[in-house]
Amino acid sequence: MKPKTISTQIPVPSRLQGTDGVRREIKLAKDSECKGQTPIQVFLEKGWITEEFMELYAYCYVKNQPRNKSTSSNNKTIVIGWDPRDPSGVFTEAVVRGVRKAGGKALVLGVVPTPLVPLFMLHEGADGGIMVTASHNPKDQNGIKLFLPFHGVKPLPADDAELTQNLLKQNFVAIKKASIKGGKTDCRQKALELFRHFSLLPENSWIESRATLKNLTLVVDPACGSLAGIAAQIFREAGVGKVYEVNKSGAVNLRSGVADLEGCPRITADMILKPGSRFHRHKAVVKLFEIGRANQESAKSGKKRIAAAIFDADGDRFFRLEYDPFQDTLWVLSGDETAILQARHLVYHNKHSGSLYINTVESDLNASTSAKSMGLSPLLTAVGDKWILLKIRLALLEQKLVTAKLAKKKSTQLKNKIKPLQKNGVTSVNALLDLDALISEAPDTTKNEVLTVGSEETGHNITTGYLTLPNKKKMQVYSGNGLKSALNTFAATEQLALTLPPEKYIRSIRQPFPPGFKSTLYTYYIRQDLFCRDSQVWAKVKRLLLQTAKQNGYSGKTRNFPDDPDMLYISLAEGKVGVFVRNSGTENKISVNLRGRKSDASKLKKIGLEIHKLLFSLLKDPDNALYKMELYALSQIASQPVTDEKLEVKNQYRLRLIDEMKKQNLIQSSPEGNRLTPLGKWYILH
């Protein structure tokens, strides 16, 4: 699709959305820097999301919903939830207003975890769902995730493109003046009770009795987000021996939550000791060491297990921390490790032989190998839990076709429709709706489980959930659900603890599969539009990647992922090694991702460094305000170490900038303050 233009003639992409909806740094429409511009212009030209954009987006989402026989355009019900990053309510109220101006009835949940929005939507038979959140992003950003009534799936690229075109056609001045048409109902308590019941149901939690988790002492970190107060209470009701909650309120995702743990498989005591240490001010990490040491002997004897459940601000991601009393250290279990632990538990109960283990290209390649050794069927997807959900839905449709009593000719025709979708990808949910309608005669039962686990390394784990509808009918539901993943993981490992000596238990869960080599190199504050399939930058990166791979003894070939055509994925060593470069769909950054065997580490680091430097050279955006701050901050650090507090940067950006410079490996902490890394020294000279 050709880019559209708006009145300023700036190019507009076919989709405004990224990996999961829209997400940007927030600005108020009344800000002087936004004056005289439409919400779309501010979004595109400035890279900001205003409350007016949110109102417009919600309005168009309702108007863009397909009409059906039972629902007119003026009585669609839309479930709306949000995380706590907007205490003023300016942005969340704008979303509710947009829904109601479009004629929709707003079922308002307030501050709730993301998975509750599609769950409540399906329970109530609503026409759509909106979650106002920027997920794991910093507090100065916000956004919108959307859910569709077809099994709670997320919009696919063609759906996003259709919504984008609808947005571009609107006259916001007229919408701003429009009157409220739809109603509004506070459904918070009803929704929270549904979430509690769903979470504690044994077939969803996998917890057989309240005694299952009695020996577990748990630190809960909701990242000052949607699960604050909710997760801790559900853990208590599930029978966890002792529960300590930290980071209940404050700035979301700041020195809390899963994002701080990414790329760190182990946390040692020296990482919390001194100011400037990576986890010195991470409350969950500090608290877990404190509790672990106080109960070290009980943990060594196996009487207690000390762990933490770490979430992100909107509650769809989960990492586990495990205190090791034998080494006085913490083991970090990402989505890969927790998924394998869950899979092993399910396979042990003989329910899932041959079923799917789905993960994304970000995962450790050895996770899939481990799943295959359990008798599962590994399947690799592009980044984003919506692609995992899509693969699940296609597999369920295929199974439904097998159980349907259809004429042989029709059955063959439908199989021939499903196969190309599985191979070439699906761009619109309408394709799934059409297929589902054609095989509607099938009984709504399944003989064998289709899915074991769907997993993202970043902490989205998806397993089958069971929802009881008001008519008492049960339906299978699938979504990234941090709390369900946590309950499932702890239920799985407590079963292990009953059969293994304490030290062997720790070894079995800290690395549930032999880890490969995994590294991700980030570049922030960039021109993301320059890196797309077959662009000049894309071609240069591909050329250098293949060249450096060859210099290091690899032969490589490009692997295409229809779900993410702009990702550059080079498969090396006959698929045992992968290097891929992709724009983030949630932040202004690009990453070089290195995946392989431990023996490939040194070679992959060399390849990664060359590509990383090239991206710094080609993509940094000189007009980006944070890029300018980054250069100024680095110039201060170049001459001498500088502490966080003494770095001359605007207060509201200081912590974010320091964190993102560290993620780019430009600076590192030292007792004296922040220092340049070798890459940082190279960067300021080029």
XYZ file of C-alpha atoms in Angstrom:
686
model
C 0.000 0.000 0.000
C 1.375 3.422 -0.948
C 1.991 5.895 1.876
C -0.807 8.421 2.264
C -0.207 12.122 2.830
C -1.905 14.588 5.115
C -2.117 18.359 4.774
C 1.551 18.903 5.603
C 2.521 16.424 2.867
C 4.595 14.322 5.239
C 4.626 10.653 4.252
C 2.265 8.515 6.276
C 2.955 4.796 6.654
C 0.211 2.351 5.769
C 0.011 1.495 9.489
C 0.508 3.784 12.473
C 0.698 0.760 14.769
C 3.761 -1.154 15.881
C 4.064 -4.667 17.290
C 1.075 -4.228 19.591
C -1.009 -1.134 18.947
C 0.218 2.453 19.252
C 2.715 3.724 21.794
C 4.529 7.055 22.121
C 5.854 9.652 24.545
C 2.912 11.644 25.916
C 2.155 15.337 25.403
C -0.956 17.360 26.144
C -2.676 18.845 23.107
C -2.558 22.295 24.732
C 1.258 22.183 24.883
C 2.781 25.027 22.857
C 4.727 22.522 20.758
C 1.455 20.934 19.620
C -0.444 24.134 18.821
C -1.794 24.408 15.299
C -1.349 20.716 14.529
C -3.845 17.886 14.322
C -3.442 14.843 16.598
C -2.164 12.831 13.606
C 0.412 15.492 12.705
C 1.723 15.584 16.281
C 1.920 11.787 16.304
C 3.853 11.625 13.032
C 5.961 14.781 13.058
C 6.793 14.987 16.760
C 6.502 11.345 17.732
C 4.123 12.204 20.575
C 0.742 10.831 21.556
C -1.795 13.345 22.872
C -5.117 12.854 24.604
C -6.741 14.098 21.382
C -5.052 11.314 19.423
C -6.349 8.781 21.945
C -9.885 10.145 21.622
C -9.645 9.976 17.829
C -8.163 6.466 17.890
C -10.890 5.110 20.184
C -13.585 6.837 18.108
C -12.301 5.286 14.877
C -11.897 1.860 16.474
C -15.604 1.800 17.337
C -16.660 3.183 13.950
C -14.367 0.698 12.196
C -15.882 -2.328 13.931
C -17.775 -4.592 11.517
C -21.533 -4.392 11.899
C -23.551 -7.514 12.502
C -27.214 -8.328 12.527
C -27.611 -8.038 16.273
C -25.601 -4.857 16.828
C -26.282 -1.468 15.246
C -23.570 1.159 14.922
C -24.850 2.965 18.001
C -24.940 0.253 20.657
C -21.599 -1.523 20.457
C -20.197 -2.398 23.855
C -16.488 -1.754 24.337
C -14.522 -2.896 27.398
C -11.945 -0.323 28.533
C -9.139 -0.775 31.063
C -5.842 0.940 31.819
C -2.669 0.820 33.867
C -1.925 3.459 36.560
C 0.514 5.644 34.576
C -2.124 8.362 33.987
C -3.240 9.381 37.502
C -4.811 12.593 36.168
C -7.114 10.556 33.948
C -6.620 12.918 31.001
C -5.729 10.151 28.554
C -8.051 7.453 29.869
C -11.020 9.829 29.946
C -10.248 10.764 26.341
C -10.476 7.107 25.324
C -13.817 6.650 27.097
C -15.045 9.869 25.485
C -13.981 8.708 22.019
C -15.854 5.422 22.418
C -19.020 7.174 23.589
C -18.919 9.853 20.869
C -18.813 7.036 18.315
C -22.012 5.662 19.840
C -20.376 2.872 21.781
C -21.291 1.866 25.306
C -18.193 1.962 27.510
C -17.795 -0.868 30.024
C -15.170 0.745 32.230
C -12.857 -1.453 34.309
C -10.384 1.181 35.518
C -6.891 0.032 36.530
C -6.707 -3.659 35.621
C -4.165 -6.026 34.055
C -4.260 -6.265 30.265
C -5.441 -9.922 30.106
C -8.603 -9.004 31.997
C -9.795 -6.801 29.113
C -10.233 -9.627 26.537
C -11.371 -11.994 29.298
C -14.180 -9.672 30.397
C -14.976 -8.848 26.766
C -15.521 -12.536 25.978
C -17.451 -13.121 29.199
C -19.848 -10.261 28.469
C -20.076 -10.878 24.720
C -18.819 -7.336 24.099
C -17.862 -5.989 20.677
C -14.293 -4.974 21.434
C -11.672 -4.168 24.034
C -9.255 -1.304 24.645
C -6.331 -1.290 27.075
C -4.661 2.070 27.673
C -1.033 1.274 28.442
C 2.537 1.505 27.233
C 3.249 -1.870 28.840
C 6.896 -2.140 29.963
C 7.819 1.295 28.536
C 8.794 4.181 30.857
C 6.198 6.285 32.668
C 6.480 9.187 30.194
C 4.914 7.037 27.462
C 1.414 5.737 26.908
C -0.508 3.905 24.238
C -3.416 1.681 23.263
C -3.736 -2.075 22.776
C -6.832 -3.347 20.989
C -8.734 -6.624 21.198
C -11.261 -8.017 18.744
C -14.380 -10.031 19.639
C -13.217 -13.079 17.643
C -11.746 -15.065 20.545
C -10.026 -11.932 21.883
C -7.360 -11.856 19.178
C -5.397 -8.698 18.419
C -5.654 -6.839 15.092
C -3.332 -8.046 12.330
C -1.458 -5.770 9.866
C -4.314 -5.376 7.363
C -6.689 -4.605 10.239
C -4.229 -1.984 11.502
C -3.951 -0.515 7.996
C -7.731 -0.269 7.678
C -7.973 1.523 11.018
C -5.128 3.851 9.991
C -6.934 4.825 6.777
C -10.069 5.478 8.813
C -8.072 7.738 11.136
C -6.678 9.756 8.235
C -10.154 10.456 6.852
C -11.500 11.990 10.053
C -12.026 15.666 10.789
C -10.991 15.855 14.434
C -12.407 19.366 14.857
C -15.863 17.935 14.183
C -15.250 14.953 16.465
C -14.040 17.264 19.226
C -17.331 19.170 19.053
C -19.479 16.041 18.776
C -21.852 15.166 21.587
C -21.732 12.037 23.718
C -24.046 9.346 22.340
C -23.153 6.117 24.111
C -23.542 5.114 27.726
C -21.008 4.239 30.390
C -21.064 1.506 33.039
C -18.607 0.928 35.872
C -17.790 -2.790 35.696
C -14.649 -2.795 37.820
C -15.781 -4.971 40.723
C -17.516 -7.479 38.480
C -14.405 -7.746 36.308
C -12.027 -8.130 39.254
C -14.167 -10.922 40.689
C -14.104 -12.645 37.294
C -10.296 -12.343 37.205
C -9.989 -13.719 40.721
C -12.263 -16.679 39.962
C -10.533 -17.381 36.641
C -7.055 -17.202 38.193
C -7.862 -19.510 41.120
C -9.730 -22.150 39.127
C -7.532 -25.292 39.416
C -7.663 -26.006 35.683
C -6.241 -22.513 35.103
C -3.824 -22.213 38.039
C -2.738 -25.901 38.004
C -2.771 -25.710 41.821
C -4.383 -28.862 43.166
C -4.931 -27.680 46.752
C -4.157 -24.772 49.071
C -1.348 -26.886 50.514
C 0.544 -27.004 47.200
C 2.351 -23.672 47.692
C 2.495 -23.599 51.510
C 6.320 -23.836 51.596
C 6.795 -20.974 49.150
C 7.787 -17.517 50.365
C 7.140 -15.017 47.603
C 8.107 -11.420 46.842
C 5.640 -9.815 44.415
C 6.718 -6.892 42.229
C 3.857 -5.442 40.134
C 6.140 -2.656 38.806
C 3.815 -0.058 40.384
C 1.318 -1.197 37.786
C -2.006 -2.871 37.155
C -1.407 -5.941 39.322
C -0.623 -3.892 42.440
C -2.692 -5.342 45.280
C -4.361 -7.824 42.928
C -1.577 -10.358 42.334
C -0.441 -10.492 45.964
C -3.980 -11.161 47.188
C -4.552 -13.925 44.631
C -1.246 -15.557 45.599
C -2.387 -15.527 49.234
C -5.744 -17.064 48.323
C -3.921 -19.675 46.229
C -2.142 -20.832 49.391
C 1.327 -19.269 49.098
C 2.950 -19.515 52.547
C 4.117 -15.901 52.853
C 3.667 -13.023 50.414
C 5.578 -9.726 50.472
C 4.589 -7.011 48.010
C 6.941 -4.217 46.917
C 6.570 -1.425 44.335
C 2.858 -1.055 44.966
C 2.724 2.594 43.884
C 4.887 5.165 42.166
C 6.344 5.543 38.690
C 5.608 2.435 36.613
C 8.531 0.255 35.488
C 11.090 2.406 37.315
C 13.675 0.274 39.158
C 11.024 -2.402 39.124
C 9.409 -4.950 36.875
C 10.654 -7.287 34.174
C 12.333 -4.746 31.885
C 15.190 -4.188 34.353
C 15.905 -7.927 34.426
C 16.193 -8.498 30.678
C 19.522 -9.910 29.568
C 20.613 -10.727 33.124
C 20.449 -14.483 33.875
C 21.917 -14.173 37.367
C 22.025 -11.494 40.067
C 24.924 -11.722 42.496
C 25.222 -10.018 45.866
C 27.724 -7.429 44.615
C 25.080 -6.170 42.154
C 23.056 -4.653 45.016
C 25.780 -3.576 47.457
C 26.935 -0.134 46.344
C 25.225 2.966 44.962
C 25.515 2.688 41.210
C 25.305 -1.109 41.274
C 22.798 -2.358 38.707
C 20.173 -3.488 41.235
C 21.084 -1.320 44.222
C 17.672 0.375 44.132
C 15.552 -2.440 42.697
C 13.280 -3.120 45.683
C 12.241 -6.638 44.675
C 15.832 -7.789 44.209
C 16.977 -6.240 47.493
C 13.962 -7.658 49.366
C 14.496 -11.152 47.961
C 18.121 -11.199 49.103
C 17.007 -9.987 52.544
C 14.331 -12.687 52.931
C 16.509 -15.376 51.384
C 19.367 -14.749 53.782
C 17.016 -14.648 56.769
C 15.669 -18.071 55.761
C 18.844 -19.536 54.270
C 19.026 -22.631 56.467
C 15.342 -23.456 55.960
C 15.843 -23.075 52.219
C 18.912 -25.329 52.253
C 16.984 -28.031 54.074
C 14.090 -27.821 51.631
C 11.566 -26.626 54.204
C 11.141 -23.330 52.341
C 11.587 -22.016 48.841
C 12.231 -18.304 48.376
C 11.259 -16.686 45.085
C 9.827 -13.568 43.450
C 7.145 -12.940 40.841
C 8.093 -9.940 38.713
C 5.551 -8.350 36.353
C 5.387 -5.340 34.045
C 3.081 -2.338 34.380
C 0.117 -3.850 32.542
C 0.511 -7.361 33.940
C 0.869 -9.459 30.806
C 4.539 -10.351 31.367
C 6.198 -12.402 34.129
C 9.775 -13.191 35.139
C 10.671 -15.391 38.080
C 13.533 -14.800 40.503
C 14.747 -17.766 42.524
C 16.919 -17.372 45.617
C 19.734 -19.938 45.680
C 20.649 -20.550 49.355
C 23.715 -22.579 48.392
C 25.335 -19.733 46.439
C 23.557 -16.689 47.945
C 22.533 -15.563 44.494
C 19.368 -14.967 42.473
C 18.567 -16.812 39.261
C 16.504 -14.935 36.676
C 14.000 -17.058 34.773
C 12.748 -15.324 31.632
C 9.868 -16.396 29.422
C 12.029 -19.154 27.937
C 12.821 -20.842 31.243
C 9.318 -20.497 32.680
C 7.801 -21.855 29.450
C 9.968 -24.979 29.511
C 9.113 -25.581 33.183
C 5.411 -25.269 32.331
C 5.764 -27.536 29.294
C 7.570 -30.210 31.285
C 4.784 -30.176 33.880
C 2.075 -30.573 31.231
C 3.923 -33.314 29.360
C 4.423 -35.191 32.640
C 0.645 -35.381 32.945
C 0.441 -36.991 29.467
C -1.925 -34.433 27.985
C 0.169 -32.718 25.367
C 2.266 -35.201 23.405
C 2.856 -33.817 19.907
C 1.162 -30.496 20.610
C 2.639 -27.112 19.746
C 5.437 -25.335 21.575
C 5.432 -21.886 19.982
C 8.084 -19.264 20.605
C 9.461 -16.223 18.805
C 12.786 -15.474 17.159
C 13.932 -13.701 20.348
C 14.019 -16.978 22.278
C 17.063 -19.076 23.049
C 17.293 -21.591 20.192
C 17.910 -24.342 22.742
C 14.433 -23.833 24.216
C 12.872 -25.242 21.041
C 15.389 -28.095 21.043
C 14.379 -28.936 24.608
C 10.686 -28.823 23.700
C 11.293 -31.167 20.777
C 13.072 -33.630 23.065
C 9.877 -33.754 25.171
C 7.883 -34.891 22.153
C 6.416 -31.465 21.382
C 6.213 -29.734 17.988
C 8.279 -26.512 18.028
C 7.093 -23.594 15.893
C 8.986 -20.310 15.447
C 7.177 -16.996 14.874
C 7.946 -13.317 14.491
C 8.132 -11.094 17.588
C 4.808 -10.322 19.255
C 2.304 -12.414 21.180
C -0.319 -11.694 18.507
C 1.620 -13.996 16.162
C 1.616 -16.745 18.773
C -2.133 -16.237 19.194
C -2.550 -16.431 15.417
C -0.667 -19.746 15.183
C -2.817 -21.120 18.004
C -5.998 -20.022 16.272
C -4.933 -21.602 12.952
C -4.103 -24.865 14.725
C -7.494 -24.839 16.453
C -9.247 -24.230 13.138
C -7.358 -27.137 11.617
C -8.360 -29.372 14.518
C -11.953 -28.177 14.260
C -11.890 -29.150 10.602
C -10.699 -32.656 11.483
C -13.566 -33.169 13.945
C -16.191 -31.575 11.694
C -18.559 -33.872 9.847
C -18.080 -32.331 6.419
C -18.318 -33.743 2.930
C -14.927 -34.894 1.667
C -14.863 -32.291 -1.112
C -15.613 -29.400 1.257
C -13.113 -30.685 3.805
C -10.381 -30.811 1.147
C -11.242 -27.293 -0.025
C -10.961 -25.940 3.512
C -7.665 -27.715 4.146
C -6.333 -26.116 0.985
C -7.358 -22.712 2.350
C -5.689 -23.231 5.727
C -2.316 -24.484 4.423
C -1.287 -21.287 2.567
C -2.313 -19.216 5.588
C -0.031 -21.308 7.796
C 2.816 -20.996 5.305
C 2.474 -17.419 4.059
C 0.882 -15.729 7.046
C -2.452 -14.079 7.762
C -2.821 -10.318 7.442
C -6.422 -9.866 8.557
C -8.623 -11.411 11.219
C -11.373 -11.546 8.579
C -9.589 -14.527 7.001
C -9.964 -16.406 10.294
C -13.597 -15.361 10.643
C -14.403 -16.628 7.154
C -12.763 -19.996 7.804
C -14.445 -20.364 11.168
C -17.842 -19.686 9.622
C -17.283 -22.330 6.942
C -16.630 -25.063 9.497
C -19.169 -23.935 12.070
C -20.819 -27.344 12.004
C -17.942 -28.800 14.024
C -18.610 -29.721 17.658
C -16.986 -27.299 20.099
C -14.845 -29.973 21.718
C -11.244 -31.084 21.287
C -9.880 -34.589 21.618
C -6.244 -33.581 21.991
C -4.567 -30.447 23.249
C -3.362 -28.259 20.372
C -1.050 -26.094 22.484
C 1.395 -26.826 25.251
C 2.913 -23.358 25.664
C 3.249 -20.228 23.575
C 6.174 -18.162 24.766
C 8.076 -14.929 24.312
C 11.482 -14.633 25.927
C 10.364 -11.242 27.257
C 7.844 -12.921 29.570
C 4.599 -13.365 27.630
C 3.570 -16.976 28.190
C 0.312 -18.352 26.832
C -1.336 -21.575 27.952
C -4.925 -22.734 27.576
C -7.337 -21.039 29.948
C -10.940 -22.004 30.646
C -13.646 -19.369 30.979
C -17.175 -20.109 32.193
C -19.684 -17.882 30.428
C -22.932 -16.568 31.985
C -24.845 -19.366 30.186
C -22.565 -21.890 32.011
C -20.877 -22.858 28.771
C -17.074 -23.194 28.955
C -14.747 -21.798 26.343
C -10.999 -22.004 25.851
C -9.224 -18.648 26.032
C -5.699 -17.626 25.135
C -3.827 -14.462 26.077
C -0.531 -13.286 27.505
C -1.308 -13.398 31.222
C 1.504 -12.688 33.670
C -0.371 -13.867 36.758
C -1.538 -17.131 35.177
C 2.007 -17.783 33.988
C 3.316 -17.177 37.511
C 0.766 -19.476 39.156
C 1.458 -22.170 36.557
C 5.225 -21.917 36.976
C 5.131 -22.138 40.766
C 2.640 -25.018 40.642
C 4.945 -26.857 38.233
C 8.094 -26.387 40.311
C 6.483 -27.195 43.650
C 5.696 -30.598 42.186
C 9.401 -30.918 41.337
C 10.375 -29.929 44.872
C 8.499 -32.938 46.243
C 10.727 -35.339 44.314
C 14.180 -33.693 44.309
C 16.746 -32.856 47.030
C 16.991 -29.053 47.569
C 20.299 -28.494 45.765
C 19.259 -30.596 42.786
C 15.919 -28.780 42.731
C 17.674 -25.417 42.398
C 19.849 -26.755 39.583
C 16.831 -28.163 37.752
C 14.862 -24.916 37.692
C 17.603 -22.299 37.318
C 18.458 -23.757 33.904
C 15.626 -26.059 32.827
C 17.367 -26.539 29.484
C 21.050 -26.207 28.495
C 21.260 -22.500 27.641
C 22.713 -21.371 24.363
C 24.311 -18.009 23.644
C 21.924 -15.072 23.551
C 22.681 -11.361 23.264
C 20.737 -8.298 22.133
C 22.366 -5.002 21.120
C 20.181 -1.883 21.077
C 20.375 1.441 19.244
C 17.947 4.149 20.428
C 16.732 7.503 19.042
C 16.757 6.520 15.399
C 15.039 6.989 12.043
C 13.142 3.710 12.061
C 11.624 4.426 8.653
C 15.050 4.042 7.016
C 15.243 0.346 7.942
C 12.662 -1.564 5.941
C 12.839 -4.440 3.510
C 15.147 -3.710 0.532
C 15.838 -0.111 1.633
C 19.411 1.171 1.258
C 20.096 0.760 4.973
C 18.526 -2.719 5.026
C 20.711 -3.762 2.072
C 23.892 -2.371 3.680
C 23.185 -4.191 6.935
C 22.464 -7.432 5.089
C 25.668 -7.121 3.050
C 27.847 -6.479 6.116
C 26.128 -9.224 8.103
C 26.748 -11.862 5.438
C 30.304 -10.597 4.924
C 31.264 -10.695 8.618
C 29.531 -14.061 9.020
C 31.650 -15.455 6.176
C 34.819 -13.997 7.723
C 33.946 -15.897 10.902
C 33.459 -19.201 9.105
C 29.683 -19.223 8.631
C 27.616 -19.649 5.516
C 24.296 -17.905 5.789
C 20.976 -17.531 4.086
C 18.083 -15.158 4.545
C 14.978 -16.540 6.210
C 11.711 -14.745 5.562
C 8.987 -14.277 8.160
C 5.754 -13.184 6.414
C 4.440 -11.858 9.734
C 7.356 -9.384 9.958
C 8.658 -8.797 6.407
C 10.948 -5.910 7.406
C 12.928 -8.040 9.855
C 16.305 -9.115 8.471
C 16.916 -12.694 9.645
C 20.073 -14.553 8.637
C 20.195 -18.258 9.454
C 23.720 -19.618 9.989
C 25.185 -23.079 10.576
C 22.139 -24.846 9.116
C 19.742 -23.156 11.513
C 21.782 -23.716 14.671
C 22.670 -20.007 14.739
C 20.525 -16.966 13.975
C 21.262 -13.257 13.663
C 18.393 -10.873 13.089
C 17.916 -7.123 12.980
C 14.523 -5.546 13.547
C 12.890 -2.297 14.486
C 11.093 -2.332 17.811
C 7.355 -2.004 17.438
C 6.995 -0.517 20.926
C 9.925 1.904 21.341
C 12.129 4.121 19.168
C 14.972 1.624 18.865
C 16.409 -1.117 16.684
C 18.145 -4.282 17.844
C 20.791 -6.721 16.670
C 19.858 -10.117 18.068
C 22.420 -12.892 18.370
C 21.270 -16.451 19.029
C 23.316 -19.646 18.902
C 25.313 -22.253 20.768
C 27.714 -21.414 23.592
C 30.569 -22.289 21.241
C 29.397 -19.554 18.845
C 29.593 -16.764 21.435
C 32.924 -15.137 20.505
C 32.190 -15.172 16.767
C 28.668 -13.848 17.240
C 29.937 -11.015 19.441
C 32.292 -9.921 16.649
C 29.513 -10.030 14.076
C 27.132 -8.198 16.404
C 29.592 -5.401 17.190
C 30.150 -4.618 13.506
C 26.417 -4.468 12.803
C 25.808 -2.438 15.964
C 28.354 0.182 14.887
C 26.824 0.353 11.418
C 23.378 1.024 12.880
C 24.799 3.808 15.067
C 26.331 5.356 11.945
C 23.305 5.045 9.664
C 20.214 5.435 11.805
C 20.719 7.925 14.657
C 18.235 10.782 14.260
C 19.919 14.207 14.649
C 16.513 15.875 15.090
C 15.522 13.676 18.032
C 15.611 15.584 21.332
C 16.823 12.548 23.287
C 19.619 11.971 20.754
C 20.823 15.535 21.405
C 20.639 14.954 25.170
C 22.535 11.694 24.727
C 25.418 13.419 22.926
C 25.585 16.145 25.572
C 25.520 13.581 28.398
C 28.277 11.525 26.762
C 30.411 14.633 26.306
C 30.212 15.215 30.074
C 31.128 11.606 30.877
C 33.969 11.548 28.325
C 36.288 13.663 30.466
C 35.545 12.073 33.847
C 33.086 9.740 35.615
C 29.771 11.437 36.421
C 27.181 10.230 38.924
C 23.507 10.062 37.983
C 22.672 13.085 40.123
C 25.408 15.301 38.656
C 24.664 14.579 35.024
C 23.388 17.812 33.475
C 20.192 16.579 31.842
C 16.571 17.637 32.309
C 15.249 15.956 35.442
C 12.288 14.275 33.767
C 14.588 12.542 31.260
C 17.654 11.779 33.381
C 16.859 8.261 34.607
C 15.430 7.171 31.276
C 18.432 8.519 29.351
C 20.956 6.869 31.676
C 19.094 3.572 31.468
C 18.950 3.666 27.668
C 22.618 4.640 27.311
C 23.462 1.597 29.442
C 21.204 -0.599 27.309
C 23.134 0.605 24.250
C 26.386 -0.310 26.043
C 27.625 3.291 25.737
C 28.186 3.781 29.470
C 28.696 1.568 32.508
C 28.486 2.112 36.254
C 31.568 2.410 38.425
C 32.103 3.381 42.093
C 33.015 6.905 40.925
C 30.047 7.275 38.585
C 29.114 6.552 34.991
C 32.015 5.837 32.611
C 32.219 5.408 28.861
C 32.525 1.858 27.574
C 34.882 1.082 24.655
C 31.830 1.342 22.378
C 30.942 4.683 23.968
C 34.453 5.991 23.278
C 34.184 4.832 19.663
C 30.742 6.416 19.323
C 31.677 9.948 20.402
C 34.614 9.931 17.956
C 32.504 8.942 14.959
